[in-house]
Coordinates of C-alpha atoms and ligand atoms in Angstrom, one line a residue:
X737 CA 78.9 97.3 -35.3
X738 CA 79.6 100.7 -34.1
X739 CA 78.8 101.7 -30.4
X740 CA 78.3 105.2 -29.2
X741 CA 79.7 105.2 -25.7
X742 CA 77.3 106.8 -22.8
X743 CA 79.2 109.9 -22.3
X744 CA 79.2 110.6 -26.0
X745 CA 75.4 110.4 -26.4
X746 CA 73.0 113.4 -25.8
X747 CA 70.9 112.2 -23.3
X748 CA 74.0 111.8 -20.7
X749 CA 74.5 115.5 -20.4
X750 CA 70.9 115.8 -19.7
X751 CA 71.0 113.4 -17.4
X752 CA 74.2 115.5 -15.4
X753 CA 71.9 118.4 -15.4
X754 CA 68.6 116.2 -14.3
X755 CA 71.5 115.4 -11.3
X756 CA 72.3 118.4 -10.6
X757 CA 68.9 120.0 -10.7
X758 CA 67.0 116.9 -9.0
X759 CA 69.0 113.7 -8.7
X760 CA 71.3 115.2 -6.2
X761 CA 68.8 116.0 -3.6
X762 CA 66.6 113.3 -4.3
X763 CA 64.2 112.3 -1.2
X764 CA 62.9 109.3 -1.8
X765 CA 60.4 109.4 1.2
X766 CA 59.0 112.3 -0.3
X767 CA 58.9 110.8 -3.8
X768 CA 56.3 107.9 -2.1
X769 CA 54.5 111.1 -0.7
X770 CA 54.2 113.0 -4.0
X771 CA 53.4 109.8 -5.9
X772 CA 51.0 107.1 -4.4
X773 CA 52.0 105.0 -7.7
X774 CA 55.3 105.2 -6.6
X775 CA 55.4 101.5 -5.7
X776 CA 53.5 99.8 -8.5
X777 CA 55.7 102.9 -11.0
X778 CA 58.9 101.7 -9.8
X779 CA 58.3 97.3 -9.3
X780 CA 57.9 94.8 -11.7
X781 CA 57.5 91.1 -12.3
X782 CA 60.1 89.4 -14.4
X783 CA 60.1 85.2 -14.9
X784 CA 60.1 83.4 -11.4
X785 CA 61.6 86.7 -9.8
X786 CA 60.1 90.1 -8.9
X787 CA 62.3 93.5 -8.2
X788 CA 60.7 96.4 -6.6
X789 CA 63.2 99.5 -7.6
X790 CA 61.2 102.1 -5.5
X791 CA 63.3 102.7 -2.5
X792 CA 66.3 104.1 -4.9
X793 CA 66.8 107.5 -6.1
X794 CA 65.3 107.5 -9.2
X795 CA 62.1 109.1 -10.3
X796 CA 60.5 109.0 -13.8
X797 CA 62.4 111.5 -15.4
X798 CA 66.0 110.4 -15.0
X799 CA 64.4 106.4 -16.2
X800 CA 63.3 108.2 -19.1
X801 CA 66.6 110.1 -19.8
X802 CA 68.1 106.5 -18.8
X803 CA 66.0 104.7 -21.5
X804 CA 66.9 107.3 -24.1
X805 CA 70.5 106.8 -23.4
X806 CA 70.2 102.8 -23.8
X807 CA 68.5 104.0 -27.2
X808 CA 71.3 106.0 -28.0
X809 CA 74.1 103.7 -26.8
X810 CA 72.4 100.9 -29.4
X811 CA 71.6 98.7 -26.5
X812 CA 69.0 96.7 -28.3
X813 CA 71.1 96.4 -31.4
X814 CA 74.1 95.4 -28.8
X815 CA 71.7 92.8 -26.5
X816 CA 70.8 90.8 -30.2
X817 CA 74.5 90.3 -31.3
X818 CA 74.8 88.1 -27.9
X819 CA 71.7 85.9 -29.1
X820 CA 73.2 85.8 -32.9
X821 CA 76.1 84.5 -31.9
X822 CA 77.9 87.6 -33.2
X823 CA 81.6 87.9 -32.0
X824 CA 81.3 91.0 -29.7
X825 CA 83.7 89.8 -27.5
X826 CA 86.2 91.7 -29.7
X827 CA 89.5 91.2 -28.0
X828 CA 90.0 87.5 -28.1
X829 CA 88.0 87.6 -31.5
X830 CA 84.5 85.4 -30.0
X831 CA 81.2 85.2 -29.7
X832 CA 79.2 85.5 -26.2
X833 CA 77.0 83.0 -26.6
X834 CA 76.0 81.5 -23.1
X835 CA 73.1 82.1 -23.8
X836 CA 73.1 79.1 -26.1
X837 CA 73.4 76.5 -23.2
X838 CA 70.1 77.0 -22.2
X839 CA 68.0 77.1 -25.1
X840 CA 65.9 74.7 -26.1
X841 CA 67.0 72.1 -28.6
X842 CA 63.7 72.7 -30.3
X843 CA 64.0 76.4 -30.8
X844 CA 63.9 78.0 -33.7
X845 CA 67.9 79.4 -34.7
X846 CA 68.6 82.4 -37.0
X847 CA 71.3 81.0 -39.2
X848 CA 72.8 77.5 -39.7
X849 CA 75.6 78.1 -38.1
X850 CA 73.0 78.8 -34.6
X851 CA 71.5 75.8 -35.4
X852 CA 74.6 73.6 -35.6
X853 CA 76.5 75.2 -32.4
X854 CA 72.9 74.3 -30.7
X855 CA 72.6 70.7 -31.8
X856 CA 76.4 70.3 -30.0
X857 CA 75.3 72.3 -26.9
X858 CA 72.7 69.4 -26.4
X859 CA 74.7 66.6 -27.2
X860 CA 76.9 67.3 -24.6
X861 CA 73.8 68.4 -22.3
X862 CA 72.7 65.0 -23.0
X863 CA 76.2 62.9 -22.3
X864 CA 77.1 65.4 -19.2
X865 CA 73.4 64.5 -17.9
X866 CA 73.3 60.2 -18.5
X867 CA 76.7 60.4 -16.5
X868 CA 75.2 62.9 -14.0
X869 CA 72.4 60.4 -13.3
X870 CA 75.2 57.4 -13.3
X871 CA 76.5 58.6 -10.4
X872 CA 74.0 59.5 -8.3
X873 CA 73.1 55.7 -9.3
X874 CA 76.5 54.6 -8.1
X875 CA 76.4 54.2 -4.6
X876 CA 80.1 53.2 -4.2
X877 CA 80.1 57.4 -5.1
X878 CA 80.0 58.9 -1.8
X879 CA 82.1 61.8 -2.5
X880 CA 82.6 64.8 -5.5
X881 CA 85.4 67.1 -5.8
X882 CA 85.3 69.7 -7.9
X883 CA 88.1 70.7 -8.8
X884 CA 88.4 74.2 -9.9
X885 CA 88.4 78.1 -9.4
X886 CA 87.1 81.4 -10.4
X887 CA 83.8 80.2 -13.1
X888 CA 85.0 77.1 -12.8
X889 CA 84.2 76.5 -8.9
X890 CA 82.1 80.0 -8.3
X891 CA 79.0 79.8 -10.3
X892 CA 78.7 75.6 -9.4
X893 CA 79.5 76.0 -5.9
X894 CA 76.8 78.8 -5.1
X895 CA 74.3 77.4 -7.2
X896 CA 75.1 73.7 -5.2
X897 CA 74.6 75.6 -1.9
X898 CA 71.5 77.5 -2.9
X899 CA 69.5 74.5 -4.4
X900 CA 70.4 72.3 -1.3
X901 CA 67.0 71.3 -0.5
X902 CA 67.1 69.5 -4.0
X903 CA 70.2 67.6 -3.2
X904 CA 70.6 63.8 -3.4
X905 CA 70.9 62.7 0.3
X906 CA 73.8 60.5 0.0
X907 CA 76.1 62.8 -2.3
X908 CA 78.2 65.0 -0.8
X909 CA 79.8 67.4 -2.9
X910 CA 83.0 69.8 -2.3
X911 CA 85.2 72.7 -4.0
X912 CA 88.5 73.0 -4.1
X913 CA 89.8 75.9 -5.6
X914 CA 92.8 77.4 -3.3
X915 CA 96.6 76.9 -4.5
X916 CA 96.7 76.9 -1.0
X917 CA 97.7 73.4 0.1
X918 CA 95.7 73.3 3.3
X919 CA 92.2 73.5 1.1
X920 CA 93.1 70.0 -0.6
X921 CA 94.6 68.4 2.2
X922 CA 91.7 69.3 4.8
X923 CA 89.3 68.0 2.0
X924 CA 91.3 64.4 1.4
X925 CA 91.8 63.9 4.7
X926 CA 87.7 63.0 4.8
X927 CA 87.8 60.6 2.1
X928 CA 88.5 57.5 0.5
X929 CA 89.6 57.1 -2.9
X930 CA 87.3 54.1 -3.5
X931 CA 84.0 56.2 -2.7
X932 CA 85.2 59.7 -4.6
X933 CA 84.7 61.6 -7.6
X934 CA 86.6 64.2 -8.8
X935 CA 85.6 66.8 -11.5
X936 CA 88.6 68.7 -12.6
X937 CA 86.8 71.6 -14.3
X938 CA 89.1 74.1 -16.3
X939 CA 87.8 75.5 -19.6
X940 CA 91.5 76.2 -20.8
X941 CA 93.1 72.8 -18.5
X942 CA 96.1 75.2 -18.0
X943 CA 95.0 77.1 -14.5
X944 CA 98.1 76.8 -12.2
X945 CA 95.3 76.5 -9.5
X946 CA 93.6 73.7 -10.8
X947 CA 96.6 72.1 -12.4
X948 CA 98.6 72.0 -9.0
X949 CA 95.4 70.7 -7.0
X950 CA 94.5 68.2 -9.8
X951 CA 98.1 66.4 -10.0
X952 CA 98.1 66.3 -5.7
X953 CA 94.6 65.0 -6.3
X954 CA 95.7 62.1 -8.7
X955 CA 98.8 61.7 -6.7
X956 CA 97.1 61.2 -3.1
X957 CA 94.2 58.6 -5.2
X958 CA 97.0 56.5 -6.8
X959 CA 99.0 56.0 -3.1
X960 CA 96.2 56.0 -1.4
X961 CA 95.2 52.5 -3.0
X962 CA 92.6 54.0 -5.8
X963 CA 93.2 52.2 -8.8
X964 CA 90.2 53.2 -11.6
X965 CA 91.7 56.8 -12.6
X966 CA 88.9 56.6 -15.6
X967 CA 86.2 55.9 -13.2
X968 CA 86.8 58.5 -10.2
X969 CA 88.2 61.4 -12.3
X970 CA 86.5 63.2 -14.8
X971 CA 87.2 66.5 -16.9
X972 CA 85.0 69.4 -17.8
X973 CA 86.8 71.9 -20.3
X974 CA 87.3 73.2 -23.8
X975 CA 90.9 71.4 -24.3
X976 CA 90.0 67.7 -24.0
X977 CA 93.5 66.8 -25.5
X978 CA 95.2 68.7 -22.3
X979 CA 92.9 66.8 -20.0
X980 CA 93.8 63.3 -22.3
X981 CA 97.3 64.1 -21.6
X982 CA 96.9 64.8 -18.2
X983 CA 95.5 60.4 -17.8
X984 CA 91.4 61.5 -17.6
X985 CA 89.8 59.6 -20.2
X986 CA 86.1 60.7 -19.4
X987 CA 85.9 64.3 -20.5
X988 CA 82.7 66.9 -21.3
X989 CA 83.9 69.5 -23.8
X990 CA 81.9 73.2 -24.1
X991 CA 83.4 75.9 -26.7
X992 CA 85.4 79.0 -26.6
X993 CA 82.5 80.9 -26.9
X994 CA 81.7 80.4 -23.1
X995 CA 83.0 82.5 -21.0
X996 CA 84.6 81.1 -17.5
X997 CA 82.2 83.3 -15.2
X998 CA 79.2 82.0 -17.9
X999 CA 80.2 78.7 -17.6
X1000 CA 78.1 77.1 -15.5
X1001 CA 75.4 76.1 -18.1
X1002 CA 78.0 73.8 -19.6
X1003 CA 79.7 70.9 -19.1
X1004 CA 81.1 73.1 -15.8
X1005 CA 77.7 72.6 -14.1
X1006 CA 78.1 68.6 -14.0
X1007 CA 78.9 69.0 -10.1
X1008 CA 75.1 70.9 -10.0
X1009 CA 73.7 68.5 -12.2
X1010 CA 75.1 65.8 -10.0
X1011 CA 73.6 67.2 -6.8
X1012 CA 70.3 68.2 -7.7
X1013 CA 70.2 65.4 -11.1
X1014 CA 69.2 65.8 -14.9
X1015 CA 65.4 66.9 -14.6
X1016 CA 66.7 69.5 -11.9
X1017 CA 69.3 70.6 -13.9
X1018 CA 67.0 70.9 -16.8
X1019 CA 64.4 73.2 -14.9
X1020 CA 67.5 75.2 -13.8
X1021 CA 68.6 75.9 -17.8
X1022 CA 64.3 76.7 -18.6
X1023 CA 64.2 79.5 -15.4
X1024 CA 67.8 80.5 -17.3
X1025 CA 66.3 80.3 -20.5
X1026 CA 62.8 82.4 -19.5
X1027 CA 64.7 85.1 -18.0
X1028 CA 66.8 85.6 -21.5
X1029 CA 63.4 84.9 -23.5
X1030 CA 62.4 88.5 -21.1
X1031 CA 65.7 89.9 -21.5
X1032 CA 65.8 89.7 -25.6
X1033 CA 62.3 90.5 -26.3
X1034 CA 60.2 93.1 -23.9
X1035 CA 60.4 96.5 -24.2
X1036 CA 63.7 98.6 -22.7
X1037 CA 61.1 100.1 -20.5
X1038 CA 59.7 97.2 -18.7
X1039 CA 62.5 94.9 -18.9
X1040 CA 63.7 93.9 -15.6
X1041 CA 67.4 93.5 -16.2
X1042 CA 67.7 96.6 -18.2
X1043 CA 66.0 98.5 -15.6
X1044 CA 68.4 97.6 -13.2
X1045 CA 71.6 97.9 -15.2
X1046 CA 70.5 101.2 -16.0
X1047 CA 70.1 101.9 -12.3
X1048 CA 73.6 101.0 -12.0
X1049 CA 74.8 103.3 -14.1
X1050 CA 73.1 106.5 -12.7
X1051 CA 74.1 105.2 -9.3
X1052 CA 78.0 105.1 -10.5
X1053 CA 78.4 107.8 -12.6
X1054 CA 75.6 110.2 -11.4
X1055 CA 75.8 109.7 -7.5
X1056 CA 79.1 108.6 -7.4
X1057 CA 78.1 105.3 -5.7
X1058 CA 81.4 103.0 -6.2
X1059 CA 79.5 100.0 -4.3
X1060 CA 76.5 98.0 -3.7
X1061 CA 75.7 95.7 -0.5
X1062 CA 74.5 92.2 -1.8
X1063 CA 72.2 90.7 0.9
X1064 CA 70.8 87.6 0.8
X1065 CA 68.3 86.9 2.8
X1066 CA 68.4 82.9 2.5
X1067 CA 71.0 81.0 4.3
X1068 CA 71.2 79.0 1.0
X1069 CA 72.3 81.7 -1.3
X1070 CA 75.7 83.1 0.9
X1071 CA 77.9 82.3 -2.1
X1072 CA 75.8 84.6 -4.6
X1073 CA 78.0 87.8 -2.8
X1074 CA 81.0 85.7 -4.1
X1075 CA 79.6 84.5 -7.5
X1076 CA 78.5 88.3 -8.4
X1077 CA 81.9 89.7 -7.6
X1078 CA 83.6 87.8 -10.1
X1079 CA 80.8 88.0 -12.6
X1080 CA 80.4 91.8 -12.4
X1081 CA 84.1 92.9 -11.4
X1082 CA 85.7 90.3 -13.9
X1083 CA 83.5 91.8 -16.2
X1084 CA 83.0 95.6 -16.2
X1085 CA 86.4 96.5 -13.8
X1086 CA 87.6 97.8 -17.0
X1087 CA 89.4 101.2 -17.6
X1088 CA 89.4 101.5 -21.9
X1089 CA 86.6 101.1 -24.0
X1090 CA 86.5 98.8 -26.7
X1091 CA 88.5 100.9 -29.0
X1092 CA 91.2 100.7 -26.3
X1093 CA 90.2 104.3 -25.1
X1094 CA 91.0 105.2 -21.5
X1095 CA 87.4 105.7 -20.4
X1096 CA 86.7 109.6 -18.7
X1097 CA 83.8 107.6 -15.9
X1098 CA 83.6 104.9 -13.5
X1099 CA 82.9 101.8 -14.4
X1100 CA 82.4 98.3 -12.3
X1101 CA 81.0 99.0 -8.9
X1102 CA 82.2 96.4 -6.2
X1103 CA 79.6 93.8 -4.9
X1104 CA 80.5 92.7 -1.6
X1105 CA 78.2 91.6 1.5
X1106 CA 77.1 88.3 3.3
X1107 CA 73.7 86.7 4.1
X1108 CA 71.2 88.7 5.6
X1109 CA 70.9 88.7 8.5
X1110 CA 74.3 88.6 9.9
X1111 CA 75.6 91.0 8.2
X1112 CA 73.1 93.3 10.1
X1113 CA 75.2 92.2 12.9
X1114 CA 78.2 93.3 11.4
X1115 CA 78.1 96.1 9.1
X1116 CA 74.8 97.2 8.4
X1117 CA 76.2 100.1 11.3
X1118 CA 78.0 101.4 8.3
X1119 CA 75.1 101.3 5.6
X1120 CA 72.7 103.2 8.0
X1121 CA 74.6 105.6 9.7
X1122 CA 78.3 105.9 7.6
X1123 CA 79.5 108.7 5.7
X1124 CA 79.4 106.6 2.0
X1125 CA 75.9 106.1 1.0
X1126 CA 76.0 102.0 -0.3
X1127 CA 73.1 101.1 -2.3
X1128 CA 71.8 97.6 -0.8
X1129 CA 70.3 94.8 -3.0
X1130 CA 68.2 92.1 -0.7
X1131 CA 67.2 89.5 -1.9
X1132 CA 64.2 87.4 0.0
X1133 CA 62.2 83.9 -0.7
X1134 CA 58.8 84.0 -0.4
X1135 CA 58.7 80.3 1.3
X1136 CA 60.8 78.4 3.6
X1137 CA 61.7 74.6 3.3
X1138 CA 62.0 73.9 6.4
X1139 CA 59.4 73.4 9.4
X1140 CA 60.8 75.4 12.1
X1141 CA 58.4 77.5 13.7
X1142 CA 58.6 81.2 13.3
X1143 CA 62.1 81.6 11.7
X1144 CA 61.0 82.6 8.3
X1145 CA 58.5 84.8 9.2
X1146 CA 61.5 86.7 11.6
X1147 CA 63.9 86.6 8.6
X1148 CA 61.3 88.5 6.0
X1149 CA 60.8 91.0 8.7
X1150 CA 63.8 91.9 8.8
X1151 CA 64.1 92.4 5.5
X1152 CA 61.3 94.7 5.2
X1153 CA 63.0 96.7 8.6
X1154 CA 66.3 97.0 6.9
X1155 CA 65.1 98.1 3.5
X1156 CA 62.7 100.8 5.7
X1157 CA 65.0 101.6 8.2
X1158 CA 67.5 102.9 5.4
X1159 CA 65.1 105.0 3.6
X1160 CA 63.2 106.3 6.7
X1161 CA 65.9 106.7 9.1
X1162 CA 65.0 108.2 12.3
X1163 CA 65.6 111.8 13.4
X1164 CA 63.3 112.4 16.3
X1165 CA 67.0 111.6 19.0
X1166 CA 69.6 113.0 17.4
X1167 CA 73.4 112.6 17.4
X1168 CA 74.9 109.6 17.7
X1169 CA 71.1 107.9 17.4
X1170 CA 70.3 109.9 14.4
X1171 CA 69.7 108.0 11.1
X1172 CA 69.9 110.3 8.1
X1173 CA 67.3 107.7 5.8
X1174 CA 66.7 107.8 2.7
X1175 CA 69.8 105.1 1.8
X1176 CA 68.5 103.6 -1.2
X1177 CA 67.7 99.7 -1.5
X1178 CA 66.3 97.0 -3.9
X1179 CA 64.4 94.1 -2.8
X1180 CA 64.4 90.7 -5.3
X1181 CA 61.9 88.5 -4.4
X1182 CA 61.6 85.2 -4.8
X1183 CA 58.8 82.7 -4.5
X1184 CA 60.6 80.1 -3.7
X1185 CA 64.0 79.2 -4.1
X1186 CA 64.5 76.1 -6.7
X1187 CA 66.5 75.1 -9.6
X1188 CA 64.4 77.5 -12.0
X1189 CA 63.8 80.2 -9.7
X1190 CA 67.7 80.3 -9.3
X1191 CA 68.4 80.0 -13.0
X1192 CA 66.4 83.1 -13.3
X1193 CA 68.2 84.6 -11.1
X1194 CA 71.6 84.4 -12.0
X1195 CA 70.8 84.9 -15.8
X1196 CA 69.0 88.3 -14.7
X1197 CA 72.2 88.9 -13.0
X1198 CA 74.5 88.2 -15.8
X1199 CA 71.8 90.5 -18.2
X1200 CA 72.3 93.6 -15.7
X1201 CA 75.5 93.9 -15.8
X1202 CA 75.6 93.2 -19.5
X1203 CA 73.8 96.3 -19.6
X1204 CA 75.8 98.7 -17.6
X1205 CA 78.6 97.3 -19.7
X1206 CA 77.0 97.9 -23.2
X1207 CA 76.6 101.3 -22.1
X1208 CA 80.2 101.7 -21.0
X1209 CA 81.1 100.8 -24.2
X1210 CA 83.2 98.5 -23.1
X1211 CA 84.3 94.7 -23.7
X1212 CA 82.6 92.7 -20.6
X1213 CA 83.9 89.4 -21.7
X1214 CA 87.5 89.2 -21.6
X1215 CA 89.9 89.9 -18.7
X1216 CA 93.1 90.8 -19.5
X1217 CA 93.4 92.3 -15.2
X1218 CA 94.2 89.2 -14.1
X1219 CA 96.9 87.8 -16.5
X1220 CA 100.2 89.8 -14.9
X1221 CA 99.6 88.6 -11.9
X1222 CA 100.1 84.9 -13.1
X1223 CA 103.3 85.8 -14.9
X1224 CA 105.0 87.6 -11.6
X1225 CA 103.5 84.7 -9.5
X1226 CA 105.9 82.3 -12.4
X1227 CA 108.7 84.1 -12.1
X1228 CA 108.3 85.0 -8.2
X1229 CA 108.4 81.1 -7.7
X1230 CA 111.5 79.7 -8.3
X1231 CA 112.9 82.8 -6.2
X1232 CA 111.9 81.2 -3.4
X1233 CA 114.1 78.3 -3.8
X1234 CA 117.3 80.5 -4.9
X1235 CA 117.1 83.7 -3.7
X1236 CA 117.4 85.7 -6.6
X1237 CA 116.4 89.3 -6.2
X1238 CA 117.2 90.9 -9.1
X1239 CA 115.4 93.1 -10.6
X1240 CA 112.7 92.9 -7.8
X1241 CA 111.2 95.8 -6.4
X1242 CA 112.7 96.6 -2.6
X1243 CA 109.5 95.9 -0.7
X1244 CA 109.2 92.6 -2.7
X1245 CA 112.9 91.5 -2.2
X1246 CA 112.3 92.1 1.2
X1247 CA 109.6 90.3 1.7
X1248 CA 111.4 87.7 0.4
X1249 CA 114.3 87.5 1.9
X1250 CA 112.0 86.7 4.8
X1251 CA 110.2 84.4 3.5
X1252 CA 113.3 82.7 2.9
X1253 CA 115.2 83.2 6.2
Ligands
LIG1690 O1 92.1 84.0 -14.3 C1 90.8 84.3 -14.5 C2 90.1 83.2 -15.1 O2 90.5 83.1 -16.5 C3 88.6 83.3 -15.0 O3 88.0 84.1 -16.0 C4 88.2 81.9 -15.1 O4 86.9 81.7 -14.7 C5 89.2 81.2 -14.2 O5 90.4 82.0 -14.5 C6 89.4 79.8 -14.3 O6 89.8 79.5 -15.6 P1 89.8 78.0 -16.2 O7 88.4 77.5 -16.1 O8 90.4 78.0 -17.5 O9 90.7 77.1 -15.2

């Protein structure tokens, strides 16, 4: 299927000279004085989660230009090859199909092939789950490790944190994902073989991270006086002959058509489907499953994640933006910062298009922040008086579950201060007190924060920045950027040990010559 990329379709030059003429001096406090409807225009419910887009720079026009750019682009055409299973992840020849994992075993598939990839997807569902609810069952089982990095510990690890309040009591789960030595160490210092699981979650079983943690792990269980390897180690991944090799007998497969940072559907959430158990996990696939269900089907216009990713685009190659500020505003969700960097950097940090092209625009903008509301503490200074204008992305929940008096109420003020603090700013003192306004923000808000609502979430998340990418015309799903790093890292290693410098750079034979000294 042939894509025409953004800057090749009419609508983007009309859009450059709707940003020149308007975009560029957008005001969004008078936009809400021009147009009462501004709020209702510019907000919109989506399954368990609702977005209000009205405190960005955008007015109706440059949506509409946006819209007829996603028409140009072929995003529809583009957003139903990931539900057919058809192999748009070009460069390592595979089909993006995560969105498989959370459909219902009971809907209705468009070709047989569909049909048989989904009746797999819920066998394993099925297995990964019975084991999930064995071991919450086993009270010997004190302790999980997962062990594993990048989709294999981000996605599971946030999603652990953020559906605490759903937790068994008596499980208590940790990540290990560091090559760094001191991460495993500190971890098995706290426990005893007899009373831990470990998950060694890989999709390919070759990470060095995972590999190296994994072999300490089974070497520190084995002198430590554990002595049922098939009962406290499991494997998650794709090559079940790798982990079979490797002594794990107990292994949940998934296919090569899941991407690592989409993993966490698969046999890769076991660690969530351990915390919060099967009927948890399950409502946590449906909120998934909902959100794609919008995604697929309702109109470019009024679709949620399509909105947003098309936001993105006019905030990166229009205004420039090269950022966005993820704030959480729920103690539970501070690893969502972390999970969406790897999931929209790993993604769309891409400089060619799919043809291989060297791409003439931005692409990936860099997520970073912290939970609300310490980073107000820290550096909010820079996103309401700095000289780089940083869009900011809250995200709230409606209700608390906990009974402390007064907290929550505090915490969704603030929200609502920040986000109208950085569009009204304050110019009435002047100077060094002078706030310019009109710093554009998005609020996500969510009812409440459980295994569906959360699901939602991160599916909307994953759709977004699907979007921006299909406009790009690039490949989001593969991630060549990080492979040279791991062959240097291989060859840098036995350096160490001998000395050898040839052929290295001067600041990197330097470095280790006093590393070595
Ligand atoms: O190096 C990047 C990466 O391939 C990610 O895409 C992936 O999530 C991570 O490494 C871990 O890979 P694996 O699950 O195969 O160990």
């Amino acid at each position: 299927m042939t894509r025409l990329r953004c800057d090749r379709a009419p609508a983007w030059g009309l859009l450059q000279a709707h940003y020149a003429a308007q975009g560029k001096n957008f005001d969004t406090r008078q936009a809400f004085t021009s147009d009462v409807q501004r709020f209702a225009r510019f907000s919109q419910s989506a399954p368990h989660v609702f977005v209000d887009l009205s405190k960005n720079r955008i007015d109706t026009a440059a949506e509409t230009l946006l819209l007829e750019l996603a028409d140009q682009c072929g995003l529809s055409a583009h957003r139903e090859a990931i539900f057919s299973g058809e192999k748009i992840n070009a460069t390592e020849g595979r089909e993006v199909w995560h969105v498989l994992l959370r459909t219902p075993a009971d809907a209705p598939t468009g070709s047989t092939h569909e049909a048989a990839e989904l009746a797999k997807v819920h066998e394993t569902l099925g297995a990964m789950l019975a084991y999930a609810e064995k071991v919450r069952a086993d009270e010997a089982i004190t302790d999980v490790v997962n062990i594993g990095i990048g989709g294999s510990d981000l996605g599971p690890q946030m999603a652990v944190l953020a559906l605490h309040a759903f937790a068994h009591p008596s499980k208590r789960m940790h990540f290990v994902s560091n090559i760094d030595g001191h991460e495993l160490a500190a971890t098995l210092a706290r426990l005893n073989p007899e009373n831990t699981l470990f998950l060694i979650a890989s999709k390919t079983f070759t990470t060095i991270e995972t590999m190296t943690n994994a072999a300490s792990a089974k070497r520190w269980f084995e002198t430590s006086g554990g002595k049922n390897i098939a009962r406290h180690f499991a494997a998650l991944t794709t090559n079940v002959a790798a982990a079979k090799d490797f002594g794990i007998d107990t292994t949940f497969g998934f296919w090569d058509w899941v991407g690592g940072r989409y993993s966490l559907w698969s046999a890769i959430g076991l660690p969530i489907a351990i915390a919060i158990g099967a009927a948890g996990f399950r409502e946590f696939l449906a909120g998934a499953h909902a959100m794609d269900k919008h995604f697929r089907s309702a109109p470019l216009a009024a679709n949620a994640p399509v909105r947003m990713g098309l936001l993105d685009v006019w905030y990166r190659n229009f205004h420039g933006f090269s950022s966005r500020s993820v704030a959480p505003y729920h103690s539970a969700l501070r690893r969502l910062p972390a999970y969406l960097q790897q999931l929209e950097m790993e993604s769309n940090g891409k400089r060619v298009d799919a043809s291989g092209e060297a791409v003439p625009f931005g692409t990936s903008p860099i997520p970073w922040g912290e939970s609300g509301t310490n980073g107000q503490h820290a550096y909010f200074q820079m996103l309401h008086q700095g000289t780089d204008v940083v869009p900011v992305e809250f995200v709230a929940v409606k209700k608390a579950r906990h009974a402390l008096q007064g907290h929550h109420d505090l915490l969704l003020a603030n929200v609502l201060a920040q986000a109208q603090a950085l569009m009204q700013g304050k110019s009435d003192a002047g100077g060094h007190k002078h706030f310019p306004g009109n710093r554009p923000s998005t609020v996500l808000l969510l009812e409440d924060l459980t295994p569906a609502s959360l699901g939602a979430l991160m599916s909307w998340q994953e759709h977004r920045v699907f979007v921006s990418g299909a406009l790009w015309g690039i490949n989001s799903f593969d991630q060549w950027g990080v492979e040279l790093g791991k062959v240097l890292a291989k060859d840098i290693a036995p350096r160490l040990h001998s000395g050898d410098a040839n052929g290295l750079d001067g600041s990197t034979a330097g470095l280790l010559a006093m590393l070595r000294s």
